[in-house]
Amino acid sequence: MIWSVSDARFEAGLDWARVWAKGHGGSLAAPARASVGGYAIGTWLSELRAAAQVPDGEPGALAPERRRALEEIDPWWCRCGRSPASAPTRPPGCGGWTPTAWSTGLPYPESEQLGRWVQAQRAGWPGLEEDQRDLLSAVGIEEDRELVAAKAAAEAKPKVSRIDRVQQGLAALAQFVERERHPRVPRPHKEPVAAVEAEPGGEERVVVSHFALGAWLNNQKARRAKLTAGQLAQLAEHGVEWA
C-alpha cells in the first residue's frame, strides 16, 4: 500500500533521475523541458530546486532526506539549473556539455538565460569555492574583474526603504508638475532627478538618475488604501485627483 502519494512521486522521479544522470556523465543538469523515457525530468528537478530554496521548517521546504538522495546522484544537482537564481555555481559544461554545444542547441530564451548565468559566475568569482572555479575554468569561464567590481559597488549601495522611495516619488512628481503644469504623468515616463553625492576623497558630484515616475504613480494609485493620510495629502497638493 502507498502511504504517501508525494513519496511515491518522488521515488518515481528519483528513478528517472538516475537514468538521466547515467546518460549524462552523472549530472542532473537537465534543461527545464528535458524528458527521459517520456518522463518530464526537467520539470521535476525544477520543482525540487525551487523547494530547496525554501528555508528548512517552512511550508514547501525540501525534506533533508530527499536532498540527500539527490546529492547521492549529483552533489551539484541543486545548482545545475540554467537560471542565475537556481544555479549560481554550476558550470554549463557539467555532464559533458560545453558552452558551444549549449549556445548552438538552445532556443533563444534559454540561450539568453545561460548568458546571464555565465555572467553571474564571472561577476561572483571571489565568492565561489576553489573546486567550483576549477570546474568553470575547465569550460573556459574565467573571472571578469570589471564585473566583480561592479557587483561589489552595487551591493555596497544603501538600500532604499519604502518611505524613502515615496519621498523620491513625491519629489520627482513635484518637479514634473512644476515643469508641465499638470500631474498627468504618462505610464512609461521617467523623470530625470539630480542628486549630490560625496566622493571617497570628500569631493561632491552631481549625479542624474531617471526615476520611473509614471510606473511609481500608477503603483501608488493601486495601493492608495495603504498610503498614510500625509502621503495622500502630499499627492493631492500636486493635483493628483484620486488622492
PDB file of C-alpha atoms in Angstrom:
ATOM      1  CA  MET A   1       0.000   0.000   0.000  1.00  0.00           C
ATOM      2  CA  ILE A   2       1.260   3.507  -0.877  1.00  0.00           C
ATOM      3  CA  TRP A   3       1.011   5.640   2.243  1.00  0.00           C
ATOM      4  CA  SER A   4       2.114   8.902   0.614  1.00  0.00           C
ATOM      5  CA  VAL A   5       1.406   9.971  -2.956  1.00  0.00           C
ATOM      6  CA  SER A   6       4.130  12.594  -2.589  1.00  0.00           C
ATOM      7  CA  ASP A   7       6.713  10.000  -1.531  1.00  0.00           C
ATOM      8  CA  ALA A   8       5.714   7.704  -4.369  1.00  0.00           C
ATOM      9  CA  ARG A   9       6.042  10.528  -6.893  1.00  0.00           C
ATOM     10  CA  PHE A  10       9.453  11.440  -5.515  1.00  0.00           C
ATOM     11  CA  GLU A  11      10.711   7.853  -5.674  1.00  0.00           C
ATOM     12  CA  ALA A  12       9.490   7.542  -9.265  1.00  0.00           C
ATOM     13  CA  GLY A  13      11.240  10.787 -10.179  1.00  0.00           C
ATOM     14  CA  LEU A  14      14.387   9.638  -8.411  1.00  0.00           C
ATOM     15  CA  ASP A  15      14.486   6.507 -10.543  1.00  0.00           C
ATOM     16  CA  TRP A  16      14.255   8.592 -13.710  1.00  0.00           C
ATOM     17  CA  ALA A  17      16.879  10.992 -12.317  1.00  0.00           C
ATOM     18  CA  ARG A  18      19.295   8.074 -12.038  1.00  0.00           C
ATOM     19  CA  VAL A  19      18.542   7.139 -15.638  1.00  0.00           C
ATOM     20  CA  TRP A  20      19.169  10.724 -16.783  1.00  0.00           C
ATOM     21  CA  ALA A  21      22.403  11.038 -14.798  1.00  0.00           C
ATOM     22  CA  LYS A  22      23.693   7.731 -16.153  1.00  0.00           C
ATOM     23  CA  GLY A  23      23.374   9.061 -19.667  1.00  0.00           C
ATOM     24  CA  HIS A  24      24.840  12.492 -18.871  1.00  0.00           C
ATOM     25  CA  GLY A  25      28.071  11.828 -17.020  1.00  0.00           C
ATOM     26  CA  GLY A  26      26.473  11.649 -13.572  1.00  0.00           C
ATOM     27  CA  SER A  27      24.980  15.119 -13.907  1.00  0.00           C
ATOM     28  CA  LEU A  28      21.417  16.273 -13.204  1.00  0.00           C
ATOM     29  CA  ALA A  29      21.890  19.455 -15.244  1.00  0.00           C
ATOM     30  CA  ALA A  30      18.675  18.817 -17.136  1.00  0.00           C
ATOM     31  CA  PRO A  31      17.037  21.629 -19.133  1.00  0.00           C
ATOM     32  CA  ALA A  32      13.605  22.671 -17.911  1.00  0.00           C
ATOM     33  CA  ARG A  33      11.917  20.970 -20.874  1.00  0.00           C
ATOM     34  CA  ALA A  34      14.032  17.825 -20.758  1.00  0.00           C
ATOM     35  CA  SER A  35      12.437  14.393 -20.634  1.00  0.00           C
ATOM     36  CA  VAL A  36      13.721  10.846 -20.335  1.00  0.00           C
ATOM     37  CA  GLY A  37      11.637   7.827 -21.222  1.00  0.00           C
ATOM     38  CA  GLY A  38       8.655  10.127 -21.585  1.00  0.00           C
ATOM     39  CA  TYR A  39       9.102  11.422 -18.018  1.00  0.00           C
ATOM     40  CA  ALA A  40       9.384  15.232 -17.576  1.00  0.00           C
ATOM     41  CA  ILE A  41      12.632  15.091 -15.614  1.00  0.00           C
ATOM     42  CA  GLY A  42      13.386  18.796 -16.215  1.00  0.00           C
ATOM     43  CA  THR A  43      10.102  19.930 -14.658  1.00  0.00           C
ATOM     44  CA  TRP A  44      10.528  17.538 -11.745  1.00  0.00           C
ATOM     45  CA  LEU A  45      14.020  18.809 -10.965  1.00  0.00           C
ATOM     46  CA  SER A  46      12.954  22.451 -11.336  1.00  0.00           C
ATOM     47  CA  GLU A  47      10.247  21.941  -8.726  1.00  0.00           C
ATOM     48  CA  LEU A  48      12.725  20.360  -6.327  1.00  0.00           C
ATOM     49  CA  ARG A  49      15.275  23.135  -6.839  1.00  0.00           C
ATOM     50  CA  ALA A  50      12.589  25.676  -6.000  1.00  0.00           C
ATOM     51  CA  ALA A  51      11.723  23.722  -2.844  1.00  0.00           C
ATOM     52  CA  ALA A  52      15.424  23.602  -1.922  1.00  0.00           C
ATOM     53  CA  GLN A  53      15.461  27.407  -1.766  1.00  0.00           C
ATOM     54  CA  VAL A  54      12.753  27.448   0.939  1.00  0.00           C
ATOM     55  CA  PRO A  55      14.266  27.662   4.474  1.00  0.00           C
ATOM     56  CA  ASP A  56      14.094  24.421   6.464  1.00  0.00           C
ATOM     57  CA  GLY A  57      10.984  24.105   8.551  1.00  0.00           C
ATOM     58  CA  GLU A  58       8.858  26.351   6.381  1.00  0.00           C
ATOM     59  CA  PRO A  59       5.974  25.100   4.223  1.00  0.00           C
ATOM     60  CA  GLY A  60       7.176  23.820   0.878  1.00  0.00           C
ATOM     61  CA  ALA A  61      10.773  23.218   2.007  1.00  0.00           C
ATOM     62  CA  LEU A  62      12.598  20.201   0.601  1.00  0.00           C
ATOM     63  CA  ALA A  63      12.925  17.377   3.113  1.00  0.00           C
ATOM     64  CA  PRO A  64      16.545  16.694   4.158  1.00  0.00           C
ATOM     65  CA  GLU A  65      16.293  13.015   3.196  1.00  0.00           C
ATOM     66  CA  ARG A  66      15.178  13.962  -0.320  1.00  0.00           C
ATOM     67  CA  ARG A  67      18.035  16.418  -0.643  1.00  0.00           C
ATOM     68  CA  ARG A  68      20.497  13.718   0.399  1.00  0.00           C
ATOM     69  CA  ALA A  69      19.033  11.240  -2.085  1.00  0.00           C
ATOM     70  CA  LEU A  70      19.566  13.703  -4.922  1.00  0.00           C
ATOM     71  CA  GLU A  71      23.065  14.602  -3.731  1.00  0.00           C
ATOM     72  CA  GLU A  72      23.990  10.915  -3.889  1.00  0.00           C
ATOM     73  CA  ILE A  73      23.297  11.086  -7.632  1.00  0.00           C
ATOM     74  CA  ASP A  74      24.849  14.522  -8.245  1.00  0.00           C
ATOM     75  CA  PRO A  75      26.259  16.636  -5.384  1.00  0.00           C
ATOM     76  CA  TRP A  76      25.625  19.705  -7.565  1.00  0.00           C
ATOM     77  CA  TRP A  77      22.035  18.839  -8.505  1.00  0.00           C
ATOM     78  CA  CYS A  78      20.579  21.934  -6.846  1.00  0.00           C
ATOM     79  CA  ARG A  79      22.911  24.211  -8.767  1.00  0.00           C
ATOM     80  CA  CYS A  80      22.653  22.624 -12.181  1.00  0.00           C
ATOM     81  CA  GLY A  81      19.762  24.755 -13.364  1.00  0.00           C
ATOM     82  CA  ARG A  82      20.170  27.380 -16.072  1.00  0.00           C
ATOM     83  CA  SER A  83      18.914  30.470 -14.330  1.00  0.00           C
ATOM     84  CA  PRO A  84      21.167  32.563 -12.047  1.00  0.00           C
ATOM     85  CA  ALA A  85      18.675  32.168  -9.201  1.00  0.00           C
ATOM     86  CA  SER A  86      18.688  28.387  -9.189  1.00  0.00           C
ATOM     87  CA  ALA A  87      22.217  27.625 -10.368  1.00  0.00           C
ATOM     88  CA  PRO A  88      24.776  30.186  -9.252  1.00  0.00           C
ATOM     89  CA  THR A  89      27.761  27.881  -9.122  1.00  0.00           C
ATOM     90  CA  ARG A  90      27.431  25.027 -11.604  1.00  0.00           C
ATOM     91  CA  PRO A  91      29.332  25.434 -14.888  1.00  0.00           C
ATOM     92  CA  PRO A  92      27.413  24.787 -18.099  1.00  0.00           C
ATOM     93  CA  GLY A  93      29.902  22.095 -19.015  1.00  0.00           C
ATOM     94  CA  CYS A  94      28.597  19.669 -16.386  1.00  0.00           C
ATOM     95  CA  GLY A  95      27.604  16.331 -17.792  1.00  0.00           C
ATOM     96  CA  GLY A  96      29.847  16.705 -20.816  1.00  0.00           C
ATOM     97  CA  TRP A  97      28.018  19.735 -22.243  1.00  0.00           C
ATOM     98  CA  THR A  98      30.109  22.658 -23.401  1.00  0.00           C
ATOM     99  CA  PRO A  99      29.239  26.369 -23.822  1.00  0.00           C
ATOM    100  CA  THR A 100      29.416  25.890 -27.602  1.00  0.00           C
ATOM    101  CA  ALA A 101      27.017  22.957 -27.573  1.00  0.00           C
ATOM    102  CA  TRP A 102      24.584  24.819 -25.363  1.00  0.00           C
ATOM    103  CA  SER A 103      24.673  28.079 -27.294  1.00  0.00           C
ATOM    104  CA  THR A 104      24.052  26.418 -30.641  1.00  0.00           C
ATOM    105  CA  GLY A 105      21.415  23.966 -29.500  1.00  0.00           C
ATOM    106  CA  LEU A 106      19.124  26.034 -27.287  1.00  0.00           C
ATOM    107  CA  PRO A 107      16.031  28.099 -28.105  1.00  0.00           C
ATOM    108  CA  TYR A 108      16.501  31.862 -27.693  1.00  0.00           C
ATOM    109  CA  PRO A 109      15.002  32.259 -24.175  1.00  0.00           C
ATOM    110  CA  GLU A 110      17.202  29.518 -22.726  1.00  0.00           C
ATOM    111  CA  SER A 111      20.302  30.784 -24.522  1.00  0.00           C
ATOM    112  CA  GLU A 112      19.670  34.204 -23.006  1.00  0.00           C
ATOM    113  CA  GLN A 113      19.291  32.665 -19.545  1.00  0.00           C
ATOM    114  CA  LEU A 114      22.561  30.815 -19.971  1.00  0.00           C
ATOM    115  CA  GLY A 115      24.321  34.023 -20.959  1.00  0.00           C
ATOM    116  CA  ARG A 116      23.095  35.720 -17.783  1.00  0.00           C
ATOM    117  CA  TRP A 117      24.139  32.688 -15.756  1.00  0.00           C
ATOM    118  CA  VAL A 118      27.692  32.758 -17.136  1.00  0.00           C
ATOM    119  CA  GLN A 119      27.928  36.485 -16.471  1.00  0.00           C
ATOM    120  CA  ALA A 120      26.801  35.895 -12.876  1.00  0.00           C
ATOM    121  CA  GLN A 121      29.603  33.344 -12.365  1.00  0.00           C
ATOM    122  CA  ARG A 122      32.225  35.745 -13.699  1.00  0.00           C
ATOM    123  CA  ALA A 123      30.920  38.547 -11.501  1.00  0.00           C
ATOM    124  CA  GLY A 124      30.667  36.377  -8.397  1.00  0.00           C
ATOM    125  CA  TRP A 125      34.039  34.666  -8.830  1.00  0.00           C
ATOM    126  CA  PRO A 126      35.525  35.675  -5.425  1.00  0.00           C
ATOM    127  CA  GLY A 127      32.606  34.040  -3.636  1.00  0.00           C
ATOM    128  CA  LEU A 128      32.964  30.663  -5.363  1.00  0.00           C
ATOM    129  CA  GLU A 129      34.746  27.712  -3.827  1.00  0.00           C
ATOM    130  CA  GLU A 130      38.011  26.552  -5.363  1.00  0.00           C
ATOM    131  CA  ASP A 131      36.529  23.409  -6.913  1.00  0.00           C
ATOM    132  CA  GLN A 132      33.720  25.461  -8.421  1.00  0.00           C
ATOM    133  CA  ARG A 133      36.220  27.852 -10.012  1.00  0.00           C
ATOM    134  CA  ASP A 134      38.159  24.856 -11.351  1.00  0.00           C
ATOM    135  CA  LEU A 135      35.012  23.467 -12.982  1.00  0.00           C
ATOM    136  CA  LEU A 136      34.251  26.806 -14.587  1.00  0.00           C
ATOM    137  CA  SER A 137      37.817  27.270 -15.797  1.00  0.00           C
ATOM    138  CA  ALA A 138      37.704  23.827 -17.373  1.00  0.00           C
ATOM    139  CA  VAL A 139      34.980  25.019 -19.770  1.00  0.00           C
ATOM    140  CA  GLY A 140      36.609  28.384 -20.471  1.00  0.00           C
ATOM    141  CA  ILE A 141      34.801  30.628 -17.969  1.00  0.00           C
ATOM    142  CA  GLU A 142      37.085  32.953 -16.015  1.00  0.00           C
ATOM    143  CA  GLU A 143      36.777  35.854 -13.590  1.00  0.00           C
ATOM    144  CA  ASP A 144      35.829  39.261 -15.014  1.00  0.00           C
ATOM    145  CA  ARG A 145      37.346  41.854 -12.692  1.00  0.00           C
ATOM    146  CA  GLU A 146      35.206  44.671 -14.065  1.00  0.00           C
ATOM    147  CA  LEU A 147      32.044  42.686 -13.371  1.00  0.00           C
ATOM    148  CA  VAL A 148      33.335  41.778  -9.910  1.00  0.00           C
ATOM    149  CA  ALA A 149      33.958  45.457  -9.133  1.00  0.00           C
ATOM    150  CA  ALA A 150      30.548  46.483 -10.477  1.00  0.00           C
ATOM    151  CA  LYS A 151      28.821  43.803  -8.401  1.00  0.00           C
ATOM    152  CA  ALA A 152      30.674  44.898  -5.257  1.00  0.00           C
ATOM    153  CA  ALA A 153      29.738  48.541  -5.888  1.00  0.00           C
ATOM    154  CA  ALA A 154      26.083  47.644  -6.391  1.00  0.00           C
ATOM    155  CA  GLU A 155      25.982  45.614  -3.190  1.00  0.00           C
ATOM    156  CA  ALA A 156      27.639  48.469  -1.282  1.00  0.00           C
ATOM    157  CA  LYS A 157      24.887  50.930  -2.166  1.00  0.00           C
ATOM    158  CA  PRO A 158      22.473  51.573   0.710  1.00  0.00           C
ATOM    159  CA  LYS A 159      19.050  50.029   0.212  1.00  0.00           C
ATOM    160  CA  VAL A 160      16.164  52.427  -0.245  1.00  0.00           C
ATOM    161  CA  SER A 161      13.325  51.937   2.219  1.00  0.00           C
ATOM    162  CA  ARG A 162       9.671  52.184   1.169  1.00  0.00           C
ATOM    163  CA  ILE A 163       9.396  55.545   2.962  1.00  0.00           C
ATOM    164  CA  ASP A 164      12.435  56.910   1.123  1.00  0.00           C
ATOM    165  CA  ARG A 165      11.003  55.622  -2.141  1.00  0.00           C
ATOM    166  CA  VAL A 166       7.764  57.508  -1.522  1.00  0.00           C
ATOM    167  CA  GLN A 167       9.693  60.687  -0.802  1.00  0.00           C
ATOM    168  CA  GLN A 168      11.698  60.240  -4.001  1.00  0.00           C
ATOM    169  CA  GLY A 169       8.464  59.807  -5.920  1.00  0.00           C
ATOM    170  CA  LEU A 170       6.886  62.895  -4.394  1.00  0.00           C
ATOM    171  CA  ALA A 171       9.968  64.970  -5.191  1.00  0.00           C
ATOM    172  CA  ALA A 172      10.001  63.726  -8.798  1.00  0.00           C
ATOM    173  CA  LEU A 173       6.265  64.421  -9.096  1.00  0.00           C
ATOM    174  CA  ALA A 174       6.697  67.963  -7.771  1.00  0.00           C
ATOM    175  CA  GLN A 175       9.422  68.565 -10.355  1.00  0.00           C
ATOM    176  CA  PHE A 176       7.230  67.172 -13.146  1.00  0.00           C
ATOM    177  CA  VAL A 177       4.211  69.271 -12.148  1.00  0.00           C
ATOM    178  CA  GLU A 178       6.298  72.420 -11.887  1.00  0.00           C
ATOM    179  CA  ARG A 179       7.591  71.910 -15.406  1.00  0.00           C
ATOM    180  CA  GLU A 180       4.499  70.509 -17.149  1.00  0.00           C
ATOM    181  CA  ARG A 181       1.830  72.364 -15.119  1.00  0.00           C
ATOM    182  CA  HIS A 182      -0.231  69.190 -14.632  1.00  0.00           C
ATOM    183  CA  PRO A 183       0.118  65.822 -12.811  1.00  0.00           C
ATOM    184  CA  ARG A 184      -0.890  63.564 -15.711  1.00  0.00           C
ATOM    185  CA  VAL A 185       2.288  61.517 -15.928  1.00  0.00           C
ATOM    186  CA  PRO A 186       2.465  59.038 -18.860  1.00  0.00           C
ATOM    187  CA  ARG A 187       2.900  55.429 -17.705  1.00  0.00           C
ATOM    188  CA  PRO A 188       6.367  54.947 -19.318  1.00  0.00           C
ATOM    189  CA  HIS A 189       7.722  58.360 -18.266  1.00  0.00           C
ATOM    190  CA  LYS A 190      10.976  58.511 -16.304  1.00  0.00           C
ATOM    191  CA  GLU A 191      11.764  61.792 -14.587  1.00  0.00           C
ATOM    192  CA  PRO A 192      15.426  62.924 -14.523  1.00  0.00           C
ATOM    193  CA  VAL A 193      16.363  63.677 -10.928  1.00  0.00           C
ATOM    194  CA  ALA A 194      19.648  65.287  -9.875  1.00  0.00           C
ATOM    195  CA  ALA A 195      21.306  64.479  -6.566  1.00  0.00           C
ATOM    196  CA  VAL A 196      24.591  65.434  -4.938  1.00  0.00           C
ATOM    197  CA  GLU A 197      26.813  62.512  -3.901  1.00  0.00           C
ATOM    198  CA  ALA A 198      30.030  62.621  -1.916  1.00  0.00           C
ATOM    199  CA  GLU A 199      33.130  61.086  -3.484  1.00  0.00           C
ATOM    200  CA  PRO A 200      35.533  58.965  -1.356  1.00  0.00           C
ATOM    201  CA  GLY A 201      38.000  61.866  -1.333  1.00  0.00           C
ATOM    202  CA  GLY A 202      35.435  64.266   0.106  1.00  0.00           C
ATOM    203  CA  GLU A 203      34.555  65.956  -3.162  1.00  0.00           C
ATOM    204  CA  GLU A 204      30.942  66.205  -4.270  1.00  0.00           C
ATOM    205  CA  ARG A 205      29.453  65.500  -7.666  1.00  0.00           C
ATOM    206  CA  VAL A 206      26.024  65.841  -9.211  1.00  0.00           C
ATOM    207  CA  VAL A 207      24.527  62.550 -10.342  1.00  0.00           C
ATOM    208  CA  VAL A 208      21.444  62.428 -12.546  1.00  0.00           C
ATOM    209  CA  SER A 209      19.219  59.345 -12.325  1.00  0.00           C
ATOM    210  CA  HIS A 210      15.910  58.623 -14.025  1.00  0.00           C
ATOM    211  CA  PHE A 211      13.057  57.886 -11.638  1.00  0.00           C
ATOM    212  CA  ALA A 212      10.252  55.730 -13.103  1.00  0.00           C
ATOM    213  CA  LEU A 213       7.631  58.290 -12.129  1.00  0.00           C
ATOM    214  CA  GLY A 214       4.802  57.003 -14.334  1.00  0.00           C
ATOM    215  CA  ALA A 215       5.086  53.449 -13.004  1.00  0.00           C
ATOM    216  CA  TRP A 216       5.512  54.699  -9.430  1.00  0.00           C
ATOM    217  CA  LEU A 217       2.408  56.904  -9.581  1.00  0.00           C
ATOM    218  CA  ASN A 218       0.399  54.035 -11.049  1.00  0.00           C
ATOM    219  CA  ASN A 219       1.553  51.767  -8.198  1.00  0.00           C
ATOM    220  CA  GLN A 220       0.579  54.378  -5.590  1.00  0.00           C
ATOM    221  CA  LYS A 221      -2.909  54.520  -7.051  1.00  0.00           C
ATOM    222  CA  ALA A 222      -3.203  50.725  -6.875  1.00  0.00           C
ATOM    223  CA  ARG A 223      -2.164  50.705  -3.219  1.00  0.00           C
ATOM    224  CA  ARG A 224      -3.725  54.000  -2.122  1.00  0.00           C
ATOM    225  CA  ALA A 225      -5.589  52.242   0.698  1.00  0.00           C
ATOM    226  CA  LYS A 226      -2.189  51.583   2.317  1.00  0.00           C
ATOM    227  CA  LEU A 227      -0.889  55.148   1.973  1.00  0.00           C
ATOM    228  CA  THR A 228      -0.874  57.398   5.018  1.00  0.00           C
ATOM    229  CA  ALA A 229      -3.079  60.466   5.266  1.00  0.00           C
ATOM    230  CA  GLY A 230       0.041  62.614   4.967  1.00  0.00           C
ATOM    231  CA  GLN A 231       1.185  60.897   1.770  1.00  0.00           C
ATOM    232  CA  LEU A 232      -2.273  61.246   0.237  1.00  0.00           C
ATOM    233  CA  ALA A 233      -2.325  64.915   1.202  1.00  0.00           C
ATOM    234  CA  GLN A 234       1.035  65.490  -0.490  1.00  0.00           C
ATOM    235  CA  LEU A 235      -0.173  63.796  -3.657  1.00  0.00           C
ATOM    236  CA  ALA A 236      -3.339  65.897  -3.581  1.00  0.00           C
ATOM    237  CA  GLU A 237      -1.241  69.052  -3.234  1.00  0.00           C
ATOM    238  CA  HIS A 238       0.320  68.226  -6.598  1.00  0.00           C
ATOM    239  CA  GLY A 239      -3.099  67.836  -8.199  1.00  0.00           C
ATOM    240  CA  VAL A 240      -3.419  64.061  -8.190  1.00  0.00           C
ATOM    241  CA  GLU A 241      -7.205  63.590  -8.425  1.00  0.00           C
ATOM    242  CA  TRP A 242      -7.526  60.104  -6.976  1.00  0.00           C
ATOM    243  CA  ALA A 243      -5.700  61.189  -3.791  1.00  0.00           C
TER     244      ALA A 243
END
